[in-house]
mmCIF file of C-alpha atoms in Angstrom:
data_model
loop_
_atom_site.group_PDB
_atom_site.id
_atom_site.type_symbol
_atom_site.label_atom_id
_atom_site.label_comp_id
_atom_site.label_asym_id
_atom_site.label_seq_id
_atom_site.Cartn_x
_atom_site.Cartn_y
_atom_site.Cartn_z
ATOM 1 C CA UNK L 1 118.267 111.020 126.893
ATOM 2 C CA UNK L 2 115.131 110.361 128.742
ATOM 3 C CA UNK L 3 112.006 112.504 128.260
ATOM 4 C CA UNK L 4 109.307 112.471 130.786
ATOM 5 C CA UNK L 5 105.598 113.825 130.403
ATOM 6 C CA UNK L 6 102.363 113.336 131.904
ATOM 7 C CA UNK L 7 99.777 111.553 129.918
ATOM 8 C CA UNK L 8 97.435 114.012 128.065
ATOM 9 C CA UNK L 9 99.865 116.747 127.988
ATOM 10 C CA UNK L 10 100.220 118.441 124.758
ATOM 11 C CA UNK L 11 102.647 121.131 125.473
ATOM 12 C CA UNK L 12 105.714 120.908 122.894
ATOM 13 C CA UNK L 13 109.030 119.195 123.771
ATOM 14 C CA UNK L 14 111.642 121.957 122.959
ATOM 15 C CA UNK L 15 115.047 121.310 121.585
ATOM 16 C CA UNK L 16 117.968 123.280 120.594
ATOM 17 C CA UNK L 17 120.267 122.101 118.173
ATOM 18 C CA UNK L 18 124.008 123.215 118.647
ATOM 19 C CA UNK L 19 127.410 122.418 117.016
ATOM 20 C CA UNK L 20 129.554 119.912 118.764
ATOM 21 C CA UNK L 21 132.688 121.407 117.632
ATOM 22 C CA UNK L 22 134.075 124.942 117.152
ATOM 23 C CA UNK L 23 132.472 127.280 116.821
ATOM 24 C CA UNK L 24 130.131 126.225 119.510
ATOM 25 C CA UNK L 25 126.513 127.491 119.477
ATOM 26 C CA UNK L 26 123.234 127.162 118.080
ATOM 27 C CA UNK L 27 122.782 125.646 114.443
ATOM 28 C CA UNK L 28 120.867 127.834 112.016
ATOM 29 C CA UNK L 29 118.038 125.626 110.997
ATOM 30 C CA UNK L 30 116.856 127.547 108.043
ATOM 31 C CA UNK L 31 115.784 125.093 105.249
ATOM 32 C CA UNK L 32 115.940 122.081 107.764
ATOM 33 C CA UNK L 33 113.069 119.586 108.568
ATOM 34 C CA UNK L 34 112.548 117.251 111.716
ATOM 35 C CA UNK L 35 110.846 114.163 112.556
ATOM 36 C CA UNK L 36 110.318 112.654 116.167
ATOM 37 C CA UNK L 37 109.285 108.945 116.154
ATOM 38 C CA UNK L 38 108.324 107.089 119.131
ATOM 39 C CA UNK L 39 108.068 103.486 119.016
ATOM 40 C CA UNK L 40 107.131 100.582 121.402
ATOM 41 C CA UNK L 41 110.492 98.775 120.750
ATOM 42 C CA UNK L 42 114.079 100.033 120.855
ATOM 43 C CA UNK L 43 115.105 98.733 117.441
ATOM 44 C CA UNK L 44 111.998 98.561 115.071
ATOM 45 C CA UNK L 45 112.205 96.682 111.801
ATOM 46 C CA UNK L 46 109.296 98.540 110.442
ATOM 47 C CA UNK L 47 106.760 101.247 111.022
ATOM 48 C CA UNK L 48 104.292 98.597 112.712
ATOM 49 C CA UNK L 49 105.544 99.389 116.190
ATOM 50 C CA UNK L 50 105.334 103.135 116.031
ATOM 51 C CA UNK L 51 103.442 104.895 118.575
ATOM 52 C CA UNK L 52 103.299 108.049 116.584
ATOM 53 C CA UNK L 53 105.419 110.398 114.369
ATOM 54 C CA UNK L 54 105.756 114.226 114.836
ATOM 55 C CA UNK L 55 106.950 116.705 112.285
ATOM 56 C CA UNK L 56 109.109 119.426 114.006
ATOM 57 C CA UNK L 57 108.208 123.007 113.979
ATOM 58 C CA UNK L 58 111.097 125.633 113.996
ATOM 59 C CA UNK L 59 109.810 128.894 115.526
ATOM 60 C CA UNK L 60 113.300 130.123 115.826
ATOM 61 C CA UNK L 61 115.593 128.852 113.153
ATOM 62 C CA UNK L 62 118.713 131.227 113.807
ATOM 63 C CA UNK L 63 118.735 130.060 117.510
ATOM 64 C CA UNK L 64 118.503 126.385 116.628
ATOM 65 C CA UNK L 65 115.031 125.994 118.471
ATOM 66 C CA UNK L 66 112.681 122.993 117.266
ATOM 67 C CA UNK L 67 109.504 121.944 118.631
ATOM 68 C CA UNK L 68 107.342 118.705 118.780
ATOM 69 C CA UNK L 69 103.813 119.136 119.934
ATOM 70 C CA UNK L 70 101.728 115.703 120.236
ATOM 71 C CA UNK L 71 97.798 115.752 119.671
ATOM 72 C CA UNK L 72 95.639 115.026 122.626
ATOM 73 C CA UNK L 73 95.101 111.652 120.909
ATOM 74 C CA UNK L 74 98.816 110.811 120.436
ATOM 75 C CA UNK L 75 99.421 112.113 124.226
ATOM 76 C CA UNK L 76 96.771 109.531 125.477
ATOM 77 C CA UNK L 77 99.522 106.978 126.341
ATOM 78 C CA UNK L 78 100.960 105.692 129.654
ATOM 79 C CA UNK L 79 104.468 103.791 129.660
ATOM 80 C CA UNK L 80 107.795 103.460 128.307
ATOM 81 C CA UNK L 81 108.564 104.189 124.497
ATOM 82 C CA UNK L 82 111.843 104.713 122.686
ATOM 83 C CA UNK L 83 112.338 107.978 120.270
ATOM 84 C CA UNK L 84 114.702 109.409 117.981
ATOM 85 C CA UNK L 85 114.760 112.814 116.286
ATOM 86 C CA UNK L 86 116.002 113.095 112.743
ATOM 87 C CA UNK L 87 117.071 116.355 110.965
ATOM 88 C CA UNK L 88 117.105 116.828 107.233
ATOM 89 C CA UNK L 89 119.269 119.664 106.423
ATOM 90 C CA UNK L 90 118.992 121.924 103.453
ATOM 91 C CA UNK L 91 121.308 119.748 101.142
ATOM 92 C CA UNK L 92 118.943 116.747 101.844
ATOM 93 C CA UNK L 93 121.309 114.903 104.270
ATOM 94 C CA UNK L 94 119.648 113.026 107.064
ATOM 95 C CA UNK L 95 121.194 113.143 110.707
ATOM 96 C CA UNK L 96 119.904 111.155 113.780
ATOM 97 C CA UNK L 97 120.438 113.859 116.508
ATOM 98 C CA UNK L 98 119.360 112.207 119.609
ATOM 99 C CA UNK L 99 117.753 108.695 120.625
ATOM 100 C CA UNK L 100 116.387 107.662 124.087
ATOM 101 C CA UNK L 101 113.392 106.754 126.164
ATOM 102 C CA UNK L 102 110.282 108.272 126.523
ATOM 103 C CA UNK L 103 108.139 107.974 129.510
ATOM 104 C CA UNK L 104 104.406 108.916 129.677
ATOM 105 C CA UNK L 105 103.319 108.961 133.463
ATOM 106 C CA UNK L 106 99.697 108.448 134.485
ATOM 107 C CA UNK L 107 97.916 111.653 135.465
ATOM 108 C CA UNK L 108 95.217 112.195 138.085
ATOM 109 C CA UNK L 109 92.977 114.581 136.404
ATOM 110 C CA UNK L 110 91.101 113.248 133.478
#
């Protein structure tokens, strides 16, 4: 999945975590935690190519909502990056939920 945003924008990226099998619908995120990591390479071997890593905020756990908000310094990027989102559930199990490209477009207003 590709995400696009403008350089300098700090509004959150919002995701809804859903079940892929029956019963379909939002996953209750109570007790879960999330990380979103951006890298300059698609298959990093360590953390040296990380652009940044965000911890997800869960404003609406029963409806599966999780948000990732970069700071102004983190959002001061232009170009293509690679990302993934990992969830750690209440049992400590880690799942990679989504991967893709992340494009920061150059803005005009500075």
